[in-house]
XYZ file of C-alpha atoms in Angstrom:
399
model
C 46.512 -116.472 116.544
C 43.781 -113.893 117.222
C 41.952 -114.545 113.932
C 42.175 -118.278 114.494
C 40.631 -117.903 117.937
C 37.808 -115.839 116.455
C 37.148 -118.476 113.802
C 37.040 -121.181 116.487
C 34.664 -119.096 118.611
C 32.382 -118.488 115.629
C 32.362 -122.219 114.936
C 31.420 -123.045 118.515
C 28.656 -120.454 118.622
C 27.386 -121.606 115.237
C 26.953 -125.161 116.512
C 24.331 -123.861 118.953
C 22.298 -122.368 116.097
C 22.602 -125.571 114.086
C 21.288 -127.435 117.110
C 18.155 -125.280 117.022
C 17.523 -126.254 113.404
C 18.007 -129.948 114.152
C 15.716 -129.900 117.186
C 13.005 -127.924 115.365
C 12.776 -130.688 112.779
C 12.667 -133.595 115.240
C 10.880 -132.620 118.489
C 9.719 -129.751 120.677
C 12.384 -127.194 121.515
C 13.068 -127.181 125.279
C 14.269 -124.130 127.215
C 15.766 -123.901 130.690
C 15.176 -120.361 131.991
C 16.448 -118.422 135.000
C 14.814 -115.412 136.673
C 16.368 -113.386 139.523
C 15.233 -109.793 138.972
C 13.998 -109.188 142.538
C 13.783 -111.517 145.536
C 12.612 -114.800 143.972
C 15.205 -117.270 142.678
C 13.452 -119.022 139.799
C 14.236 -121.769 137.310
C 11.833 -123.417 134.876
C 11.764 -125.763 131.914
C 9.203 -125.222 129.137
C 9.033 -126.609 125.614
C 7.668 -125.247 122.347
C 4.579 -127.469 122.578
C 3.567 -125.352 125.620
C 4.362 -128.013 128.188
C 5.680 -126.773 131.532
C 8.072 -129.477 132.719
C 9.264 -127.664 135.858
C 8.632 -124.422 137.729
C 10.837 -123.693 140.737
C 10.400 -120.516 142.814
C 12.552 -120.042 145.927
C 11.330 -117.054 147.957
C 13.182 -114.849 150.444
C 10.325 -113.266 152.415
C 11.613 -114.486 155.772
C 14.849 -112.577 155.122
C 13.341 -109.284 153.923
C 10.296 -108.858 156.171
C 12.278 -107.150 158.938
C 13.407 -104.499 156.420
C 9.873 -103.809 155.184
C 10.898 -104.663 151.636
C 13.693 -106.205 149.586
C 17.143 -105.578 151.069
C 19.457 -105.752 148.023
C 22.610 -107.200 149.580
C 20.669 -109.976 151.278
C 18.730 -110.630 148.079
C 21.916 -110.942 146.003
C 23.600 -113.231 148.518
C 20.536 -115.451 148.795
C 20.229 -115.659 144.986
C 23.837 -116.818 144.846
C 23.126 -119.496 147.441
C 19.812 -120.621 145.930
C 20.531 -120.535 142.201
C 22.400 -123.869 141.903
C 19.647 -125.624 143.861
C 16.867 -124.004 141.812
C 18.446 -125.182 138.547
C 19.129 -128.651 139.933
C 15.564 -128.993 141.237
C 14.090 -127.892 137.891
C 16.081 -130.591 136.085
C 15.133 -133.204 138.701
C 11.434 -132.247 138.608
C 11.435 -132.588 134.815
C 13.559 -135.738 134.866
C 15.870 -134.125 132.317
C 19.565 -134.327 131.603
C 20.835 -130.824 130.884
C 23.182 -131.960 128.104
C 20.759 -134.261 126.304
C 17.324 -132.691 126.949
C 17.856 -128.916 127.184
C 18.131 -127.126 123.833
C 18.472 -123.478 124.903
C 19.023 -121.355 128.007
C 17.233 -118.075 128.731
C 17.480 -115.505 131.510
C 16.045 -112.170 132.591
C 18.298 -109.494 131.110
C 16.456 -106.449 132.481
C 15.129 -104.073 133.469
C 15.926 -103.734 137.155
C 13.058 -102.588 139.345
C 13.103 -98.772 139.076
C 10.827 -98.111 142.037
C 12.221 -100.694 144.412
C 12.122 -99.380 147.968
C 12.911 -100.863 151.328
C 12.646 -99.435 154.817
C 15.278 -99.765 157.490
C 16.040 -97.807 160.655
C 13.182 -95.428 159.878
C 14.596 -94.494 156.471
C 13.442 -95.231 152.932
C 16.101 -96.490 150.521
C 16.005 -96.785 146.730
C 19.002 -98.830 145.560
C 17.769 -100.571 142.409
C 18.364 -104.265 141.694
C 20.909 -104.824 138.905
C 22.931 -106.994 141.289
C 20.095 -109.494 141.487
C 19.828 -109.601 137.702
C 23.549 -110.308 137.417
C 23.252 -113.526 139.454
C 20.815 -115.013 136.953
C 22.676 -113.694 133.932
C 26.033 -115.099 135.047
C 24.499 -118.489 135.828
C 22.784 -118.648 132.413
C 25.839 -117.483 130.462
C 28.115 -119.943 132.228
C 25.771 -122.880 131.647
C 25.192 -121.971 127.991
C 28.884 -121.488 127.227
C 30.029 -124.603 129.071
C 27.391 -126.796 127.438
C 27.480 -125.125 123.999
C 23.791 -124.178 124.189
C 22.222 -121.128 122.503
C 21.365 -118.228 124.816
C 18.597 -115.584 124.918
C 18.216 -112.609 127.278
C 14.588 -111.634 127.968
C 12.810 -108.417 128.980
C 11.094 -109.103 132.315
C 7.855 -107.285 131.451
C 7.685 -108.985 128.047
C 7.641 -112.228 129.988
C 4.636 -111.078 132.018
C 2.843 -109.775 128.909
C 3.233 -112.997 126.915
C 2.386 -115.469 129.693
C -1.259 -115.857 128.509
C 0.016 -116.962 125.078
C 1.277 -119.997 126.966
C -1.332 -120.534 129.669
C -4.555 -119.685 127.787
C -4.003 -121.943 124.787
C -5.949 -122.360 122.528
C -7.947 -119.248 123.512
C -4.936 -116.942 123.531
C -5.199 -113.142 123.334
C -5.483 -111.825 119.784
C -3.165 -109.079 118.557
C -3.541 -106.189 118.938
C -4.438 -106.401 122.615
C -4.051 -104.178 125.660
C -1.908 -105.470 128.492
C -1.928 -104.069 132.001
C 1.326 -105.014 133.730
C 1.118 -104.382 137.461
C 3.867 -105.461 139.828
C 6.149 -104.283 142.603
C 8.427 -102.541 140.125
C 6.139 -101.432 137.300
C 2.700 -100.150 136.394
C 2.277 -100.133 132.619
C -0.620 -100.033 130.187
C 0.655 -101.299 126.831
C -0.689 -101.865 123.347
C 0.760 -105.156 122.108
C 0.787 -105.615 118.324
C 3.128 -108.639 118.197
C 5.304 -110.696 120.541
C 8.052 -108.089 120.153
C 6.137 -104.864 119.556
C 4.710 -102.901 122.490
C 3.624 -99.278 122.768
C 3.466 -97.670 126.221
C 0.127 -95.923 126.693
C 0.527 -95.138 130.392
C 3.111 -95.601 133.121
C 3.569 -94.528 136.740
C 5.004 -91.070 137.352
C 6.166 -91.970 140.848
C 5.878 -95.428 142.371
C 4.282 -98.629 141.128
C 0.959 -99.922 142.397
C 2.684 -102.963 143.899
C 5.116 -100.806 145.829
C 2.232 -98.707 147.121
C 0.435 -101.849 148.332
C 3.612 -102.948 150.110
C 4.040 -99.581 151.804
C 0.459 -99.431 153.068
C 0.767 -103.001 154.329
C 3.810 -101.934 156.314
C 2.088 -98.776 157.619
C -0.744 -100.961 158.934
C 1.816 -103.399 160.383
C 0.335 -106.438 158.667
C 2.067 -109.804 158.872
C 3.423 -110.900 155.474
C 1.891 -113.936 153.795
C 3.849 -116.409 151.676
C 3.328 -114.018 148.720
C 4.542 -110.932 150.575
C 3.137 -107.702 152.060
C 0.843 -106.764 149.179
C -0.911 -110.115 149.362
C -1.210 -109.664 153.133
C -3.137 -106.435 152.533
C -5.491 -108.115 150.051
C -6.196 -110.978 152.462
C -6.719 -108.533 155.343
C -9.253 -106.550 153.291
C -11.194 -109.720 152.466
C -11.785 -110.660 156.105
C -15.126 -109.883 157.717
C -15.784 -107.743 160.793
C -18.782 -107.840 163.098
C -18.346 -104.238 164.204
C -19.313 -101.328 161.962
C -16.172 -99.672 160.520
C -15.690 -95.925 160.983
C -15.952 -93.516 158.012
C -12.659 -92.951 156.194
C -11.756 -89.571 154.634
C -12.065 -89.797 150.819
C -8.893 -90.590 148.905
C -7.459 -88.265 146.231
C -7.841 -89.068 142.528
C -4.524 -88.167 140.886
C -4.169 -87.325 137.170
C -7.852 -87.663 136.319
C -8.363 -87.790 132.551
C -4.661 -88.403 131.842
C -2.951 -91.571 130.680
C -0.549 -91.720 133.612
C -0.550 -93.271 137.078
C 0.370 -91.839 140.465
C 0.128 -93.990 143.568
C 2.368 -92.145 146.024
C -0.516 -89.809 146.925
C -2.575 -92.817 148.021
C -0.134 -94.224 150.540
C 0.610 -90.656 151.722
C -3.117 -90.266 152.354
C -3.007 -93.428 154.478
C -0.235 -91.774 156.484
C -2.422 -88.725 157.101
C -5.359 -90.883 158.156
C -3.225 -92.832 160.596
C -1.859 -89.604 162.051
C -5.413 -88.435 162.705
C -6.368 -91.724 164.390
C -3.250 -92.060 166.516
C -0.829 -94.971 166.896
C -1.432 -97.935 164.569
C -1.019 -100.336 167.482
C -3.994 -98.737 169.234
C -6.378 -99.163 166.281
C -8.950 -101.931 166.333
C -9.197 -104.313 163.376
C -12.383 -102.797 161.867
C -10.705 -99.384 161.678
C -7.499 -100.762 160.168
C -9.520 -102.828 157.720
C -11.620 -99.813 156.695
C -8.418 -97.899 155.914
C -6.963 -100.828 153.967
C -10.159 -101.283 151.954
C -10.419 -97.587 151.146
C -6.826 -97.596 149.895
C -7.309 -100.751 147.805
C -10.481 -99.331 146.254
C -8.754 -96.045 145.381
C -5.828 -97.867 143.768
C -8.140 -100.022 141.633
C -10.205 -96.931 140.726
C -7.120 -95.536 139.054
C -6.456 -98.741 137.098
C -10.053 -98.741 135.886
C -9.971 -95.122 134.739
C -6.713 -95.489 132.788
C -7.884 -98.731 131.175
C -10.988 -96.993 129.849
C -8.854 -94.091 128.614
C -6.592 -96.568 126.810
C -9.532 -98.280 125.127
C -10.941 -94.913 124.036
C -7.557 -93.911 122.601
C -7.354 -97.145 120.594
C -10.863 -96.543 119.259
C -9.918 -92.991 118.208
C -6.940 -94.385 116.292
C -9.052 -97.030 114.591
C -7.362 -99.894 116.473
C -9.753 -102.729 117.250
C -8.971 -104.234 120.646
C -10.963 -107.197 121.927
C -8.661 -108.778 124.494
C -7.089 -107.343 127.637
C -4.260 -109.109 129.438
C -3.613 -108.354 133.111
C -0.363 -109.762 134.467
C 2.325 -109.175 137.083
C 2.245 -109.880 140.811
C -0.650 -107.517 141.598
C -2.803 -109.296 138.973
C -3.238 -112.139 141.474
C -5.463 -109.806 143.565
C -8.989 -111.254 143.310
C -10.733 -108.011 144.288
C -8.900 -106.249 141.457
C -9.937 -108.944 138.959
C -13.609 -108.593 139.890
C -13.526 -104.814 139.702
C -11.825 -104.726 136.292
C -14.300 -107.177 134.783
C -17.253 -105.140 136.058
C -15.589 -101.943 134.857
C -15.674 -103.098 131.229
C -19.273 -104.274 131.502
C -20.245 -100.819 132.757
C -18.139 -99.085 130.100
C -19.486 -100.931 127.070
C -22.075 -103.662 127.768
C -22.476 -104.416 124.063
C -18.746 -104.988 123.392
C -17.517 -108.562 124.038
C -14.210 -107.635 125.663
C -12.272 -110.596 127.004
C -10.131 -110.343 130.134
C -7.225 -112.784 130.274
C -5.363 -113.401 133.522
C -2.535 -115.907 133.968
C -2.976 -118.493 136.727
C -2.277 -116.907 140.108
C 0.975 -118.845 140.599
C 2.289 -117.428 137.294
C 1.380 -113.806 138.066
C 4.247 -113.270 140.483
C 7.836 -113.522 139.221
C 8.693 -116.905 137.724
C 10.968 -118.411 135.099
C 8.158 -120.071 133.130
C 7.329 -116.690 131.597
C 11.002 -116.142 130.733
C 11.167 -119.529 129.001
C 8.099 -118.763 126.928
C 9.099 -115.183 126.053
C 12.389 -116.527 124.686
C 10.820 -119.299 122.616
C 10.007 -117.314 119.460
C 13.611 -116.096 119.313
C 15.099 -119.550 119.708
C 12.855 -120.935 116.980
C 13.867 -118.066 114.680
C 17.588 -118.673 115.374
C 17.705 -115.170 116.913
C 20.048 -115.810 119.825
C 22.459 -113.701 121.867
C 26.255 -113.974 122.138
C 27.759 -115.235 125.387
C 29.172 -111.731 125.884
C 25.664 -110.255 126.329
C 25.336 -107.712 129.155
C 22.496 -106.631 131.420
C 20.103 -103.818 130.492
C 18.999 -102.407 133.885
C 17.290 -99.532 132.079
C 15.364 -101.050 129.200
C 12.093 -99.759 127.797
C 9.795 -102.467 126.499
C 9.322 -100.295 123.410
C 12.977 -101.026 122.488
C 12.559 -104.764 121.930
């Protein structure tokens, strides 16, 4: 009985692989992907010809703003409520039938956000987010098994890193390239040598740049935008003031000359500045804006320095890098984009480095990137069993 059941299971799983071969010979392979690693419930449909048929992102900012960050239990519950509607809307937007038109199903397998923090009742909490990942995984596994579709679990940061291979066609980044992945959960400088091979050159020793932006936004009591607290800080910095801003004490420069990031000192410095000025509520806008701009400049300074160090290291090793990908939620920051471009001009005016940024709406978490990061595996018949589990701790070097 047991061996017969195993043979039947192998047969059913094998039909999914055969379906890949049939589709590859007749039309573009189409993937439905699910992403739920933080507070956005996402579903998307992308095919192997690089066409984005649907991109659904359901945000939870109105729920989490009172906590000053993502509150895990609310995030999980809202994912569970939103996920069926996100998948349904993706299919409706594409005009697809899930049985007839979807060839494979992908989801974010890991990692959970290691530096996720939220604030509540005056305390800082660090719970991690594997529960959010599990909502997307269970939805994807159930759909794939019920419909006899092949399944692939995707590394979240691989999705961010490979997005320009989809969005910048035909001028895609050329391997090997450097990729700067900057988000609420991660700050990574990677050397990418293939779609599945990444070497970590630098990572954050404490908190991510995105988390630091969120914290400073909260310290300054800024109203969240539709993209969250970090975007609120960027928009606040970009506004003009008629009054002359006061001088701001210089920010520290952590880990100078080392391939490592540290952003906790920057938001701590904002705390010290605010203590010296008094209550935040009593500050005028020019003063608050001067503090926000000084912080943003110091954070970008650090990204610039480590990028140059990474390029110098590649040169020492005889690795020719021409393209630099910048992705993740913080990559949507326009001030950061301008500064990084100018940084490379100043570093090596004669070298034709190319900066590649995804479109702003594909910098923050989305399922389009998960669809595309899974595509090479589907086309190679390299799929996962329906028993696949999460990998909350998962280095991108282990792909």
